Amino acid sequence: AHLLCDAKVCVTIDPTKAWERVEKRGGMDRADFEKRTAAQLDLEKKKSLSDFVIPNDNSIEELKKITKQVFESIKNQVKVSA
């Protein structure tokens, strides 16, 4: 299925930081978080299959900035190949 997309994007976050955010937000205990994390594809594998990797370890402003850059790259890529 990943071959049918114009681009593949992976959003990454350090697992410790991810847990901190989940814990702050509430609604999931540590065991459930670990179980869900373990059930996902390995992060390095996800990154290797992706055309773009967006780190989500910084501020929301930085995330928005990088996301917009990736979006513009994908739009330009699609225009060129169309």
mmCIF file of C-alpha atoms in Angstrom, residues 6-76:
data_model
loop_
_atom_site.group_PDB
_atom_site.id
_atom_site.type_symbol
_atom_site.label_atom_id
_atom_site.label_comp_id
_atom_site.label_asym_id
_atom_site.label_seq_id
_atom_site.Cartn_x
_atom_site.Cartn_y
_atom_site.Cartn_z
ATOM 1 C CA ASP A 6 2.571 10.467 -3.686
ATOM 2 C CA ALA A 7 4.719 10.699 -0.566
ATOM 3 C CA LYS A 8 5.144 8.939 2.743
ATOM 4 C CA VAL A 9 5.573 11.068 5.865
ATOM 5 C CA CYS A 10 6.729 9.854 9.262
ATOM 6 C CA VAL A 11 6.279 12.028 12.347
ATOM 7 C CA THR A 12 8.746 11.066 15.066
ATOM 8 C CA ILE A 13 9.088 11.765 18.760
ATOM 9 C CA ASP A 14 11.443 10.520 21.422
ATOM 10 C CA PRO A 15 9.591 7.780 23.368
ATOM 11 C CA THR A 16 10.301 9.471 26.708
ATOM 12 C CA LYS A 17 8.866 12.748 25.462
ATOM 13 C CA ALA A 18 5.873 10.893 23.988
ATOM 14 C CA TRP A 19 5.141 9.324 27.374
ATOM 15 C CA GLU A 20 5.448 12.706 29.098
ATOM 16 C CA ARG A 21 2.848 14.157 26.747
ATOM 17 C CA VAL A 22 0.500 11.192 27.170
ATOM 18 C CA GLU A 23 0.866 11.279 30.948
ATOM 19 C CA LYS A 24 0.155 15.020 31.027
ATOM 20 C CA ARG A 25 -2.917 14.603 28.812
ATOM 21 C CA GLY A 26 -4.172 11.613 30.819
ATOM 22 C CA GLY A 27 -6.443 8.790 29.759
ATOM 23 C CA MET A 28 -3.798 6.069 29.363
ATOM 24 C CA ASP A 29 -1.602 4.268 31.860
ATOM 25 C CA ARG A 30 2.061 3.440 31.311
ATOM 26 C CA ALA A 31 1.403 -0.241 30.582
ATOM 27 C CA ASP A 32 -1.104 0.594 27.823
ATOM 28 C CA PHE A 33 1.291 3.161 26.372
ATOM 29 C CA GLU A 34 4.115 0.589 26.303
ATOM 30 C CA LYS A 35 1.835 -2.029 24.744
ATOM 31 C CA ARG A 36 0.696 0.345 21.986
ATOM 32 C CA THR A 37 4.238 1.514 21.327
ATOM 33 C CA ALA A 38 5.505 -2.068 21.091
ATOM 34 C CA ALA A 39 2.748 -2.964 18.613
ATOM 35 C CA GLN A 40 3.898 -0.293 16.147
ATOM 36 C CA LEU A 41 6.399 -0.730 13.371
ATOM 37 C CA ASP A 42 9.951 -0.013 14.511
ATOM 38 C CA LEU A 43 10.706 3.708 14.283
ATOM 39 C CA GLU A 44 13.879 3.231 12.220
ATOM 40 C CA LYS A 45 11.934 1.047 9.792
ATOM 41 C CA LYS A 46 9.182 3.696 9.514
ATOM 42 C CA LYS A 47 11.798 6.349 8.816
ATOM 43 C CA SER A 48 13.499 4.224 6.166
ATOM 44 C CA LEU A 49 10.176 3.741 4.344
ATOM 45 C CA SER A 50 9.360 7.455 4.437
ATOM 46 C CA ASP A 51 10.087 10.203 1.962
ATOM 47 C CA PHE A 52 9.900 12.832 4.706
ATOM 48 C CA VAL A 53 10.523 12.659 8.436
ATOM 49 C CA ILE A 54 9.032 15.331 10.686
ATOM 50 C CA PRO A 55 10.441 15.498 14.219
ATOM 51 C CA ASN A 56 7.804 16.310 16.849
ATOM 52 C CA ASP A 57 10.147 16.858 19.782
ATOM 53 C CA ASN A 58 10.091 20.658 19.730
ATOM 54 C CA SER A 59 7.514 23.426 19.952
ATOM 55 C CA ILE A 60 4.205 23.464 18.100
ATOM 56 C CA GLU A 61 5.520 26.424 16.091
ATOM 57 C CA GLU A 62 8.518 24.390 14.905
ATOM 58 C CA LEU A 63 6.236 21.447 14.062
ATOM 59 C CA LYS A 64 3.965 23.721 12.001
ATOM 60 C CA LYS A 65 6.948 25.242 10.186
ATOM 61 C CA ILE A 66 8.433 21.870 9.218
ATOM 62 C CA THR A 67 5.019 20.460 8.296
ATOM 63 C CA LYS A 68 4.373 23.376 5.939
ATOM 64 C CA GLN A 69 7.783 22.851 4.323
ATOM 65 C CA VAL A 70 7.056 19.164 3.790
ATOM 66 C CA PHE A 71 3.596 19.944 2.405
ATOM 67 C CA GLU A 72 5.056 22.426 -0.085
ATOM 68 C CA SER A 73 7.702 19.889 -1.151
ATOM 69 C CA ILE A 74 5.050 17.253 -1.741
ATOM 70 C CA LYS A 75 2.872 19.704 -3.708
ATOM 71 C CA ASN A 76 5.837 20.631 -5.912
#
